[in-house]
């Protein structure tokens, strides 16, 4: 579908990603895009549909099927608190509650308004021996407590 | 001895190239229940209603299992009955059960199978979920809460029509059929062909109902109600009334008079004008060297599709309005000073016509649409029933003057290849019966995806093609872009042409082909075969249309 392009959006970056993949490898292309923007900006959908010879609704279908893709902008620091069985029994919930309270977030609102922090849960990071675990932008922090989470959050805030 | 057979419910059934067990079972005369199987769509295997039991007690979905010699299956065992009933009960568990007030009441697959499998108790509360209506489109209305996620609409839109306006979104219990970003369907690239509604087993997607609007405006003494009836309608109505007739135009005319129309005309007359104009335009293009190929413009869903996908091809699309939109301004001119309010109604096999009628291009000098209301064949049938007319008994009537004549060329507009055949008849030098017969066999008729052939005209050979369904457009556009030359290409958005339009009553592919044959039969019985022979054309072109052809009969879609 010929759609109106957003002048302020850098489509050149998308072209580079598209070039590196087969046009049918929609998931890989979306992953690479998410790598750059930390989410899937709405601008990419009509553009990809045209370039990949598919429909916008098909790409939307893929993007909403996988938990990994986000259609909402994410914070600079994405904090994932593991709530798998091992982490849960070793008290991951107080850590999660602390972070949410501190940042004014909840189950529905996952990202702060200034786009600094996103707090999510994951079902298992596969590091049960280090429970309770959380990650900050894919960097793993093990054996967490609400106190150590507070210290970590403090240092992240300073680094903003 | 032929060993290529399998045992279905104890009887041997020969395997003759069937793709799956389901087809074989149907061949054996057993009606398998399914929601998600259509022979023309890919196999999805979602509904699990067509499960069969093999001799070891294993269960297989018949739609997605290929037949194998020596296989033994049963289609109706206590276990299967129990499972099917359970599936239905679970589907009904979160489906609105207020059947009596539903648009699909009496035609709903879910209702039909629930009756067939004796589901008379659902152990869950009636969710009575509020309808989740998207009525943004002028062609179809969606109610997401009546969706059973069979995916028929999604596969129709993607695989057959190649439009891709809708798809599944989200997953698990949140899954639904949606446009990108949950946008209303009118904001998507939907072309309004309505084929999704034609395959929807429930009322999740239905044709937008304009019949109630029409009832409100009929039977007013100050209104002159005029109907025009498209060619494809006349061959699709009889079966719905259990009437054994093929072409029932006479009865339809009588019904429309009875319903409250003062005048009933035949859109085939409009089609004759289209033939005149389109042939002229084609000859002009031949003289001026293009642009080629010239695409036909009768199908509003195709025009919309071209606007969405191939804006660069818009100059190639004929500037001729569709027959409905040629006829409507002529009707408007004829009656604008009649002293009454004119209500111009079109009875069409098509959902996209509802959208076409509302386009800005087709409004009169006061900004009023030339066609006030479009009702589909299905809505017409509903209105005939509501009026209490006994279809079997009503005596056929002739269409009204002054637009009482049409030709065979106009009638065949309703079937794929028909517009092209009519235009060729007009431009061809040889007007003998044998030339007509030859034309019919040279490839213009039939139901192939893209039918192309060559045609001598004066000192050159024309290359023409008929594209049957939007799904085949991309193929021919690719060939054009790679340099292949075509002179004239007809495109009809719906497979099989207007006879297979989404506004028609549901029919199998075989029944749709039968409708096409009946239109060709009607053509054979027409005294006049060539549009230019229609005395009305001579009268119009020397009268009302003189010098105003372009204003009244043409349109420019190029923005």
XYZ file of C-alpha atoms in Angstrom:
719
model
C 0.000 0.000 0.000
C 1.404 3.360 -0.891
C 1.421 5.209 2.367
C 2.560 8.543 3.575
C 6.107 8.426 4.842
C 7.163 10.246 7.966
C 9.773 12.799 6.943
C 11.455 12.732 10.318
C 12.063 9.011 10.239
C 15.340 7.565 9.036
C 14.318 4.966 6.485
C 17.922 4.541 5.336
C 18.662 2.487 8.420
C 15.740 0.197 7.576
C 16.996 -0.247 4.027
C 20.342 -1.436 5.364
C 18.654 -4.023 7.592
C 16.370 -5.197 4.801
C 19.380 -5.652 2.501
C 21.025 -7.991 4.979
C 18.104 -10.437 4.993
C 15.924 -12.478 2.698
C 12.619 -10.650 2.244
C 10.806 -13.573 3.870
C 12.863 -13.340 7.075
C 10.435 -10.929 8.701
C 11.228 -11.996 12.264
C 14.973 -11.437 11.838
C 14.347 -8.055 10.247
C 12.041 -7.024 13.100
C 14.639 -8.169 15.648
C 17.317 -6.028 14.033
C 14.993 -3.048 13.965
C 14.112 -3.540 17.604
C 17.812 -3.656 18.377
C 18.109 -0.065 17.159
C 14.926 1.477 18.541
C 14.343 -0.816 21.545
C 10.818 -1.231 20.138
C 9.055 -1.407 16.772
C 8.115 2.121 15.709
C 4.789 2.371 13.837
C 6.566 3.990 10.878
C 8.269 0.755 9.928
C 5.067 -1.195 9.230
C 3.860 0.385 5.986
C 7.464 0.711 4.818
C 8.285 -2.944 5.440
C 5.005 -4.066 3.905
C 5.938 -2.403 0.648
C 9.590 -3.466 0.640
C 8.921 -7.064 1.664
C 5.891 -7.470 -0.627
C 3.572 -8.431 2.169
C 0.791 -6.680 4.034
C 0.935 -4.385 7.012
C -1.536 -6.624 8.808
C 0.763 -9.648 8.321
C 3.732 -7.833 9.871
C 1.510 -6.614 12.691
C 0.394 -10.211 13.165
C 3.990 -11.372 13.589
C 4.923 -8.442 15.808
C 2.015 -9.071 18.185
C 2.427 -12.846 18.243
C 5.893 -12.808 19.800
C 6.245 -11.540 23.346
C 9.743 -10.388 22.473
C 8.534 -7.647 20.161
C 7.270 -4.449 21.660
C 5.078 -1.882 19.981
C 5.508 0.548 22.862
C 8.690 2.582 23.270
C 10.950 1.195 25.970
C 13.156 2.961 28.462
C 16.883 3.488 28.135
C 17.347 0.808 30.772
C 15.197 -2.276 30.374
C 15.095 -4.127 33.684
C 13.821 -7.685 33.564
C 13.069 -9.303 36.885
C 12.941 -13.077 36.705
C 9.799 -14.539 38.221
C 10.432 -18.163 37.326
C 9.838 -20.800 39.991
C 13.348 -20.670 41.465
C 13.526 -16.874 41.579
C 9.964 -16.656 42.845
C 10.586 -18.886 45.857
C 13.793 -16.967 46.574
C 11.727 -13.781 46.831
C 11.819 -12.061 43.489
C 8.437 -10.420 44.132
C 9.697 -7.929 46.768
C 12.425 -6.850 44.311
C 9.848 -6.331 41.601
C 7.522 -4.458 43.956
C 10.359 -2.220 45.117
C 11.377 -1.297 41.562
C 7.807 -0.621 40.487
C 7.066 1.502 43.501
C 10.288 3.453 43.209
C 9.696 4.208 39.527
C 5.923 4.696 39.705
C 5.190 1.717 37.505
C 2.777 -1.212 37.687
C 1.707 -4.299 35.787
C 0.154 -2.244 32.983
C 2.444 0.761 32.935
C 5.868 -0.684 32.291
C 7.873 2.313 31.154
C 8.517 5.620 32.889
C 7.205 8.722 31.149
C 10.702 10.086 30.580
C 11.622 6.826 28.798
C 14.445 6.113 31.250
C 13.328 2.797 32.734
C 11.234 -0.170 31.737
C 10.443 -2.850 34.282
C 9.218 -6.232 33.058
C 9.024 -9.750 34.382
C 10.310 -12.825 32.581
C 9.309 -16.376 33.248
C 12.805 -17.820 33.447
C 16.234 -16.610 32.440
C 17.739 -20.067 32.773
C 20.039 -18.942 35.572
C 18.167 -20.549 38.453
C 21.394 -21.212 40.359
C 21.880 -17.447 40.674
C 18.301 -16.762 41.845
C 16.832 -14.266 42.258
C 18.092 -12.818 39.007
C 17.463 -9.650 37.112
C 18.920 -8.203 33.944
C 19.565 -4.613 32.936
C 19.839 -4.328 29.171
C 20.898 -7.978 29.012
C 23.543 -7.637 31.717
C 22.852 -10.223 34.414
C 22.717 -9.380 38.129
C 22.488 -12.352 40.464
C 21.398 -13.005 44.038
C 19.404 -9.806 44.215
C 17.573 -8.309 47.202
C 15.433 -5.163 47.318
C 18.451 -3.417 48.893
C 20.925 -4.413 46.192
C 18.301 -3.523 43.595
C 18.052 -0.071 45.197
C 21.809 0.401 44.970
C 21.819 -0.735 41.334
C 18.915 1.576 40.478
C 20.740 4.454 42.128
C 23.842 3.938 40.037
C 21.716 3.642 36.882
C 19.976 6.913 37.672
C 23.335 8.628 38.048
C 24.465 7.259 34.708
C 21.375 8.580 32.883
C -7.613 -55.319 -9.604
C -7.435 -51.736 -8.524
C -6.028 -51.512 -5.024
C -6.113 -47.761 -4.860
C -9.022 -47.393 -2.526
C -9.669 -46.923 1.151
C -12.440 -47.926 3.502
C -14.719 -45.208 4.773
C -17.362 -46.322 7.282
C -17.028 -49.886 6.037
C -17.393 -49.110 2.324
C -14.540 -49.038 -0.180
C -14.042 -45.658 -1.850
C -11.631 -45.300 -4.792
C -8.900 -42.684 -4.441
C -8.848 -40.499 -7.517
C -6.306 -37.810 -6.847
C -8.119 -36.256 -3.873
C -5.861 -33.958 -1.881
C -7.176 -34.983 1.504
C -9.497 -37.365 3.329
C -12.168 -34.714 3.576
C -12.660 -34.533 -0.181
C -12.775 -38.308 -0.379
C -15.326 -38.533 2.415
C -17.485 -35.935 0.698
C -17.187 -37.913 -2.527
C -18.519 -40.918 -0.627
C -21.661 -38.900 0.072
C -20.955 -37.998 3.677
C -21.295 -34.377 4.694
C -18.348 -33.713 6.981
C -18.786 -30.837 9.400
C -16.118 -28.107 9.120
C -15.725 -24.431 9.811
C -12.346 -23.794 8.296
C -12.186 -25.889 5.128
C -12.713 -24.411 1.680
C -11.308 -26.264 -1.299
C -9.957 -23.062 -2.838
C -8.138 -21.957 0.326
C -5.097 -23.511 1.936
C -5.692 -26.133 4.623
C -5.645 -24.614 8.088
C -6.877 -27.461 10.291
C -8.055 -25.167 13.051
C -11.605 -26.168 13.838
C -11.054 -29.920 14.376
C -14.660 -30.659 13.434
C -13.646 -32.979 10.589
C -11.800 -35.440 12.835
C -12.060 -39.091 11.837
C -11.133 -42.232 13.729
C -8.754 -44.780 12.225
C -8.902 -48.499 12.857
C -6.499 -48.259 15.785
C -8.623 -45.641 17.481
C -6.340 -42.757 16.508
C -7.896 -39.418 15.569
C -6.963 -37.465 12.492
C -8.225 -34.238 10.974
C -9.623 -35.274 7.592
C -8.825 -31.920 5.979
C -5.103 -32.215 6.602
C -4.542 -35.946 6.100
C -3.754 -37.226 2.607
C -5.616 -40.390 1.575
C -3.619 -43.608 1.429
C -4.574 -46.912 -0.163
C -5.725 -49.437 2.413
C -6.559 -46.854 5.040
C -9.651 -47.564 7.114
C -11.484 -44.726 8.797
C -14.776 -44.057 10.477
C -16.492 -40.708 10.329
C -19.226 -41.170 12.886
C -18.320 -42.959 16.119
C -19.483 -42.258 19.675
C -16.085 -40.706 20.437
C -16.203 -38.438 17.396
C -19.731 -37.344 18.190
C -18.693 -36.541 21.730
C -15.635 -34.549 20.605
C -17.547 -32.604 17.993
C -20.220 -31.735 20.479
C -17.565 -30.634 22.943
C -15.880 -28.391 20.353
C -19.216 -26.796 19.581
C -20.006 -26.332 23.243
C -16.663 -24.646 23.832
C -17.087 -22.416 20.807
C -20.500 -21.446 22.099
C -19.074 -20.873 25.575
C -17.708 -17.518 24.499
C -19.965 -16.779 21.599
C -23.065 -14.662 21.843
C -26.100 -16.979 21.802
C -28.782 -14.465 20.972
C -29.409 -16.120 17.632
C -32.827 -14.641 16.935
C -31.501 -11.113 16.695
C -28.382 -12.035 14.750
C -27.832 -11.047 11.108
C -26.768 -14.565 10.281
C -29.761 -16.272 11.905
C -30.678 -19.279 9.778
C -27.512 -19.043 7.700
C -24.913 -19.441 10.444
C -22.614 -22.429 10.254
C -22.170 -22.501 14.024
C -25.920 -22.540 14.532
C -26.344 -25.195 11.846
C -23.726 -27.543 13.304
C -24.940 -26.987 16.862
C -28.377 -28.085 15.693
C -26.981 -31.013 13.756
C -24.967 -32.317 16.688
C -27.736 -31.788 19.181
C -26.045 -29.250 21.388
C -29.037 -28.302 23.472
C -27.228 -27.364 26.597
C -24.128 -25.273 27.094
C -22.668 -25.619 30.554
C -21.341 -22.084 30.544
C -23.209 -18.853 31.030
C -24.273 -17.004 27.924
C -21.516 -14.394 27.795
C -23.957 -11.951 26.176
C -20.870 -10.030 25.253
C -21.555 -6.585 23.907
C -21.035 -6.583 20.165
C -17.639 -5.239 19.162
C -18.721 -3.569 15.965
C -16.557 -2.055 13.260
C -18.987 -0.435 10.847
C -16.455 1.948 9.356
C -16.643 0.251 5.958
C -19.491 0.943 3.558
C -19.257 -2.632 2.305
C -18.941 -4.897 5.321
C -19.658 -4.820 9.045
C -17.473 -6.686 11.508
C -18.343 -7.939 14.976
C -15.179 -9.297 16.563
C -17.164 -10.945 19.363
C -18.819 -13.333 16.933
C -15.528 -14.522 15.504
C -14.590 -18.178 16.002
C -11.045 -17.690 14.643
C -11.439 -20.177 11.810
C -9.260 -17.914 9.667
C -11.364 -18.286 6.527
C -11.526 -14.504 6.013
C -7.805 -14.087 6.595
C -6.901 -16.742 4.048
C -9.458 -15.425 1.551
C -8.104 -11.884 1.875
C -4.474 -12.971 1.653
C -4.375 -16.048 -0.555
C -7.180 -15.537 -3.022
C -7.584 -11.772 -3.187
C -3.971 -10.882 -2.343
C -5.180 -7.804 -0.475
C -4.063 -8.592 3.074
C -6.246 -6.072 4.871
C -6.802 -8.401 7.814
C -4.748 -10.992 9.627
C -4.557 -12.669 13.000
C -3.145 -10.447 15.710
C -1.948 -11.257 19.239
C -1.906 -14.814 20.518
C -3.601 -17.348 22.737
C -6.808 -16.181 24.313
C -6.128 -12.629 23.104
C -5.970 -13.696 19.474
C -8.257 -11.913 17.071
C -8.646 -11.019 13.430
C -7.584 -7.435 12.951
C -6.152 -4.834 10.634
C -2.681 -3.523 11.366
C -2.739 -1.586 14.655
C -6.382 -2.545 15.175
C -7.357 0.229 12.832
C -10.954 0.343 11.602
C -11.259 -1.627 8.389
C -12.059 1.507 6.380
C -8.619 2.878 7.183
C -6.874 -0.237 5.935
C -6.139 -1.285 2.380
C -9.479 -3.162 2.218
C -11.001 -2.877 -1.264
C -14.522 -3.808 -0.185
C -14.782 -6.953 -2.307
C -16.526 -8.621 0.633
C -15.154 -12.086 -0.064
C -14.287 -12.341 3.649
C -17.974 -11.984 4.475
C -18.806 -14.579 1.832
C -16.736 -17.244 3.634
C -17.383 -16.195 7.244
C -19.319 -19.021 8.915
C -20.808 -16.753 11.588
C -21.847 -13.112 11.744
C -18.324 -11.902 12.513
C -18.192 -10.331 9.045
C -21.444 -9.558 7.279
C -22.479 -7.433 4.352
C -23.425 -3.928 5.404
C -27.195 -3.927 5.543
C -28.892 -1.109 3.643
C -32.248 -2.830 3.189
C -33.749 -1.147 6.254
C -32.725 2.245 4.847
C -34.461 1.376 1.619
C -37.689 0.278 3.324
C -37.839 3.665 5.048
C -37.729 5.515 1.750
C -40.060 3.334 -0.307
C -43.828 3.748 -0.472
C -43.682 7.514 -0.314
C -46.068 9.119 -2.820
C -43.742 12.030 -3.402
C -40.863 9.770 -4.328
C -40.209 8.176 -7.682
C -38.430 4.955 -6.761
C -36.239 3.582 -9.531
C -34.269 0.345 -9.410
C -31.607 -0.960 -11.726
C -30.717 -4.647 -11.546
C -27.254 -5.943 -12.428
C -26.860 -8.880 -14.823
C -25.407 -11.320 -12.277
C -28.359 -10.943 -9.879
C -30.887 -12.701 -12.120
C -29.041 -16.043 -12.101
C -28.444 -16.221 -8.347
C -31.861 -15.684 -6.815
C -33.990 -18.717 -7.712
C -32.224 -21.273 -5.530
C -32.778 -19.238 -2.381
C -36.518 -19.585 -2.907
C -36.283 -23.254 -3.765
C -37.469 -22.314 -7.221
C -36.289 -24.296 -10.207
C -35.491 -21.533 -12.609
C -32.299 -20.183 -14.017
C -32.716 -16.641 -15.222
C -35.473 -15.038 -13.159
C -35.128 -11.411 -14.240
C -38.869 -11.274 -14.971
C -39.774 -12.412 -11.484
C -37.234 -10.069 -9.904
C -38.769 -7.175 -11.833
C -42.230 -8.172 -10.637
C -40.996 -8.441 -7.044
C -39.385 -5.003 -7.187
C -42.602 -3.499 -8.517
C -44.492 -5.203 -5.711
C -41.989 -4.017 -3.102
C -42.697 -0.438 -4.140
C -40.521 0.550 -7.066
C -42.200 2.687 -9.701
C -39.680 1.829 -12.367
C -37.341 -1.130 -12.805
C -34.469 -1.054 -15.298
C -31.736 -3.448 -16.281
C -28.115 -2.497 -15.607
C -27.325 -4.439 -18.784
C -28.603 -1.310 -20.543
C -25.936 0.651 -18.674
C -23.478 -2.032 -19.715
C -24.371 -1.371 -23.340
C -23.354 2.252 -22.824
C -20.142 1.034 -21.218
C -19.428 -1.121 -24.249
C -19.986 1.843 -26.582
C -17.734 4.126 -24.562
C -15.076 1.599 -23.726
C -14.823 0.439 -27.334
C -14.540 4.051 -28.492
C -11.860 4.746 -25.942
C -10.010 1.612 -26.969
C -10.128 2.515 -30.663
C -8.952 6.018 -29.792
C -6.062 4.594 -27.843
C -5.201 2.334 -30.771
C -5.095 5.398 -32.974
C -3.107 7.508 -30.529
C -0.767 4.739 -29.494
C -1.821 4.164 -25.921
C -1.415 4.098 -23.068
C -1.483 0.310 -23.152
C -2.636 -1.975 -21.800
C -6.046 -0.478 -21.294
C -7.611 -1.930 -18.148
C -11.367 -2.214 -17.761
C -12.940 -0.061 -15.061
C -16.270 -1.756 -14.329
C -15.199 -3.343 -11.074
C -14.996 -0.871 -8.164
C -12.941 -3.232 -5.994
C -10.364 -3.524 -8.764
C -10.244 0.268 -9.168
C -9.695 0.644 -5.420
C -7.048 -2.080 -5.483
C -5.225 -0.273 -8.296
C -5.416 2.998 -6.369
C -3.853 1.281 -3.356
C -1.264 -0.946 -4.966
C -0.543 0.377 -8.441
C -1.223 4.130 -8.588
C 1.171 4.248 -11.532
C -1.320 2.183 -13.549
C -4.264 4.537 -13.045
C -3.733 6.284 -16.413
C -4.102 2.856 -18.019
C -7.505 2.266 -16.495
C -10.346 3.122 -18.826
C -12.029 6.420 -17.990
C -15.395 4.755 -18.501
C -17.617 4.643 -15.464
C -19.016 1.293 -14.442
C -22.382 0.337 -15.984
C -24.143 1.254 -12.731
C -22.509 4.666 -12.672
C -23.207 5.301 -16.376
C -26.828 4.345 -16.070
C -27.448 6.350 -12.895
C -26.635 9.814 -14.363
C -28.760 8.974 -17.408
C -31.652 8.078 -15.104
C -30.960 11.278 -13.170
C -31.076 13.387 -16.362
C -34.274 11.705 -17.492
C -36.189 12.265 -14.262
C -34.615 15.300 -12.636
C -37.568 17.482 -13.637
C -40.294 14.933 -12.986
C -41.606 16.900 -10.022
C -40.929 14.119 -7.541
C -37.995 13.208 -5.388
C -36.036 10.537 -7.248
C -34.780 7.542 -5.283
C -32.163 5.760 -7.373
C -31.435 2.241 -6.178
C -29.075 -0.362 -7.589
C -29.455 -4.091 -6.957
C -25.963 -5.514 -7.232
C -24.110 -8.785 -6.657
C -21.383 -6.714 -5.101
C -20.422 -5.172 -1.766
C -17.870 -2.802 -3.301
C -20.682 -1.102 -5.242
C -21.907 0.315 -1.940
C -18.583 2.041 -1.626
C -18.497 3.064 -5.295
C -21.901 4.727 -5.017
C -20.568 6.964 -2.232
C -17.434 8.086 -4.091
C -17.150 11.818 -4.656
C -16.687 11.231 -8.372
C -20.277 10.044 -8.670
C -22.318 12.908 -7.296
C -24.679 15.169 -9.185
C -24.618 18.972 -9.430
C -26.093 19.226 -5.920
C -23.579 16.878 -4.355
C -26.130 14.072 -4.072
C -24.938 10.619 -5.114
C -26.358 9.453 -8.436
C -27.116 6.136 -6.766
C -28.790 6.660 -3.406
C -28.778 3.104 -2.118
C -27.075 -0.082 -3.259
C -28.542 -3.334 -2.042
C -26.955 -6.693 -2.721
C -28.657 -9.783 -4.086
C -28.841 -11.117 -0.529
C -30.605 -7.993 0.679
C -33.023 -8.197 -2.261
C -33.880 -11.789 -1.330
C -34.418 -10.714 2.264
C -36.716 -7.888 1.177
C -38.746 -10.181 -1.070
C -39.228 -12.513 1.894
C -40.059 -9.641 4.224
C -42.672 -8.410 1.772
C -44.302 -11.815 1.927
C -44.054 -12.379 -1.796
C -44.355 -16.009 -2.854
C -41.596 -16.185 -5.397
C -42.838 -19.384 -6.987
C -46.211 -17.822 -7.746
C -45.365 -14.300 -8.823
C -45.825 -13.720 -12.554
C -42.761 -12.390 -14.377
C -42.976 -8.817 -15.626
C -41.049 -6.876 -18.260
C -38.718 -4.037 -17.374
C -40.010 -0.549 -17.848
C -39.781 2.040 -20.581
C -38.039 4.180 -21.667
C -34.950 2.126 -20.874
C -36.482 -1.194 -21.771
C -33.926 -2.661 -24.139
C -30.592 -4.288 -23.604
C -28.364 -6.614 -25.606
C -26.593 -9.895 -24.961
C -23.336 -7.964 -24.706
C -24.657 -6.175 -21.657
C -25.941 -9.328 -20.004
C -22.604 -11.179 -20.097
C -20.943 -8.397 -18.068
C -21.758 -10.470 -15.016
C -19.241 -13.212 -15.726
C -15.453 -13.067 -15.938
C -14.389 -12.267 -19.503
C -17.781 -10.817 -20.323
C -16.787 -7.159 -20.509
C -13.888 -8.024 -22.751
C -16.021 -10.196 -25.011
C -18.589 -7.418 -25.336
C -15.946 -4.842 -26.231
C -14.385 -7.200 -28.780
C -17.795 -7.765 -30.329
C -18.100 -4.014 -30.711
C -14.686 -3.355 -32.254
C -14.486 -6.495 -34.379
C -15.251 -6.144 -38.085
C -16.856 -9.547 -38.440
C -20.329 -9.453 -36.893
C -21.531 -12.842 -38.135
C -22.960 -15.486 -35.829
C -20.061 -17.795 -36.648
C -17.558 -15.112 -35.643
C -19.407 -14.756 -32.353
C -19.282 -18.483 -31.784
C -15.573 -18.590 -32.582
C -14.922 -15.781 -30.166
C -16.603 -17.752 -27.407
C -14.236 -20.639 -27.954
C -11.013 -18.790 -28.406
C -10.362 -18.570 -24.716
C -12.329 -15.535 -23.647
C -14.836 -17.722 -21.809
C -14.109 -20.099 -18.986
C -12.882 -19.672 -15.438
C -9.099 -19.859 -15.750
C -6.987 -17.453 -13.683
C -5.674 -15.417 -16.590
C -7.120 -16.134 -19.997
C -5.287 -14.495 -22.854
C -5.628 -14.676 -26.567
C -4.859 -12.881 -29.775
C -7.368 -11.231 -32.006
C -6.864 -9.869 -35.489
C -8.157 -6.346 -35.983
C -7.673 -4.634 -39.321
C -3.924 -4.587 -39.942
C -2.762 -5.704 -36.528
C -3.106 -8.427 -33.944
C -4.440 -7.482 -30.539
C -3.295 -9.178 -27.375
C -6.081 -9.294 -24.811
C -6.472 -10.942 -21.404
C -9.131 -11.513 -18.760
C -7.915 -11.598 -15.163
C -10.170 -13.670 -12.932
C -9.846 -12.398 -9.366
C -7.563 -9.857 -7.673
C -5.138 -12.604 -6.690
C -4.010 -12.814 -10.308
C -3.392 -9.110 -10.847
C 0.163 -9.129 -9.501
C 1.128 -11.863 -11.987
C 0.001 -9.913 -15.017
C 1.383 -6.601 -13.746
C 4.756 -8.259 -13.315
C 4.635 -9.439 -16.913
C 3.675 -5.967 -18.117
C 6.495 -4.418 -16.128
C 8.964 -6.864 -17.627
C 8.009 -5.566 -21.044
C 5.234 -7.850 -22.262
C 2.624 -6.079 -24.359
C -1.127 -6.338 -23.845
C -3.708 -4.161 -25.530
C -6.733 -4.784 -23.383
C -7.033 -6.397 -19.954
C -10.233 -7.053 -18.077
C -9.971 -7.369 -14.313
C -12.749 -8.593 -12.051
C -11.948 -8.565 -8.356
C -14.047 -11.570 -7.400
C -13.154 -15.042 -8.652
C -15.534 -15.973 -11.512
C -16.624 -12.351 -11.952
C -19.745 -10.674 -10.596
C -21.648 -13.973 -10.459
C -19.273 -14.847 -7.621
C -19.678 -11.460 -5.962
C -19.854 -11.350 -2.195
C -23.355 -9.900 -2.324
C -24.667 -13.070 -3.918
C -26.094 -15.931 -1.864
C -23.446 -18.436 -0.805
C -22.636 -20.915 -3.559
C -20.075 -23.582 -4.353
C -17.623 -22.965 -7.191
C -19.648 -25.385 -9.288
C -22.833 -23.414 -8.675
C -21.059 -20.175 -9.536
C -19.946 -21.637 -12.854
C -23.521 -22.664 -13.479
C -24.586 -19.049 -12.962
C -22.050 -18.039 -15.614
C -23.424 -20.575 -18.069
C -26.894 -19.224 -17.454
C -25.746 -15.712 -18.331
C -24.305 -17.033 -21.598
C -27.633 -18.771 -22.204
C -29.425 -15.475 -21.644
C -27.074 -13.875 -24.156
C -27.918 -16.580 -26.704
C -31.620 -15.847 -26.298
C -31.143 -12.111 -26.823
C -32.181 -10.980 -30.292
C -29.642 -8.203 -30.099
C -26.063 -9.307 -29.519
C -24.143 -6.115 -30.213
C -24.467 -3.070 -27.993
C -24.504 -0.692 -30.956
C -27.636 -2.452 -32.237
C -29.560 -1.415 -29.155
C -32.058 1.154 -30.505
C -31.924 2.893 -27.150
C -28.233 3.649 -27.683
C -28.964 5.409 -30.952
C -31.686 7.405 -29.252
C -29.537 8.335 -26.255
C -26.486 9.233 -28.277
C -28.446 11.480 -30.576
C -30.431 12.935 -27.700
C -29.553 13.270 -24.037
C -25.939 12.161 -24.348
C -25.084 14.226 -27.409
C -21.951 16.184 -26.601
C -22.184 15.187 -22.931
C -20.689 11.693 -23.135
C -17.632 12.735 -21.231
C -19.465 14.589 -18.514
C -21.977 11.822 -17.831
C -20.219 8.594 -18.706
C -16.552 9.081 -17.860
C -14.513 9.598 -14.743
C -10.912 10.332 -13.979
C -9.506 8.355 -11.069
C -6.038 9.864 -11.457
C -5.618 12.394 -8.687
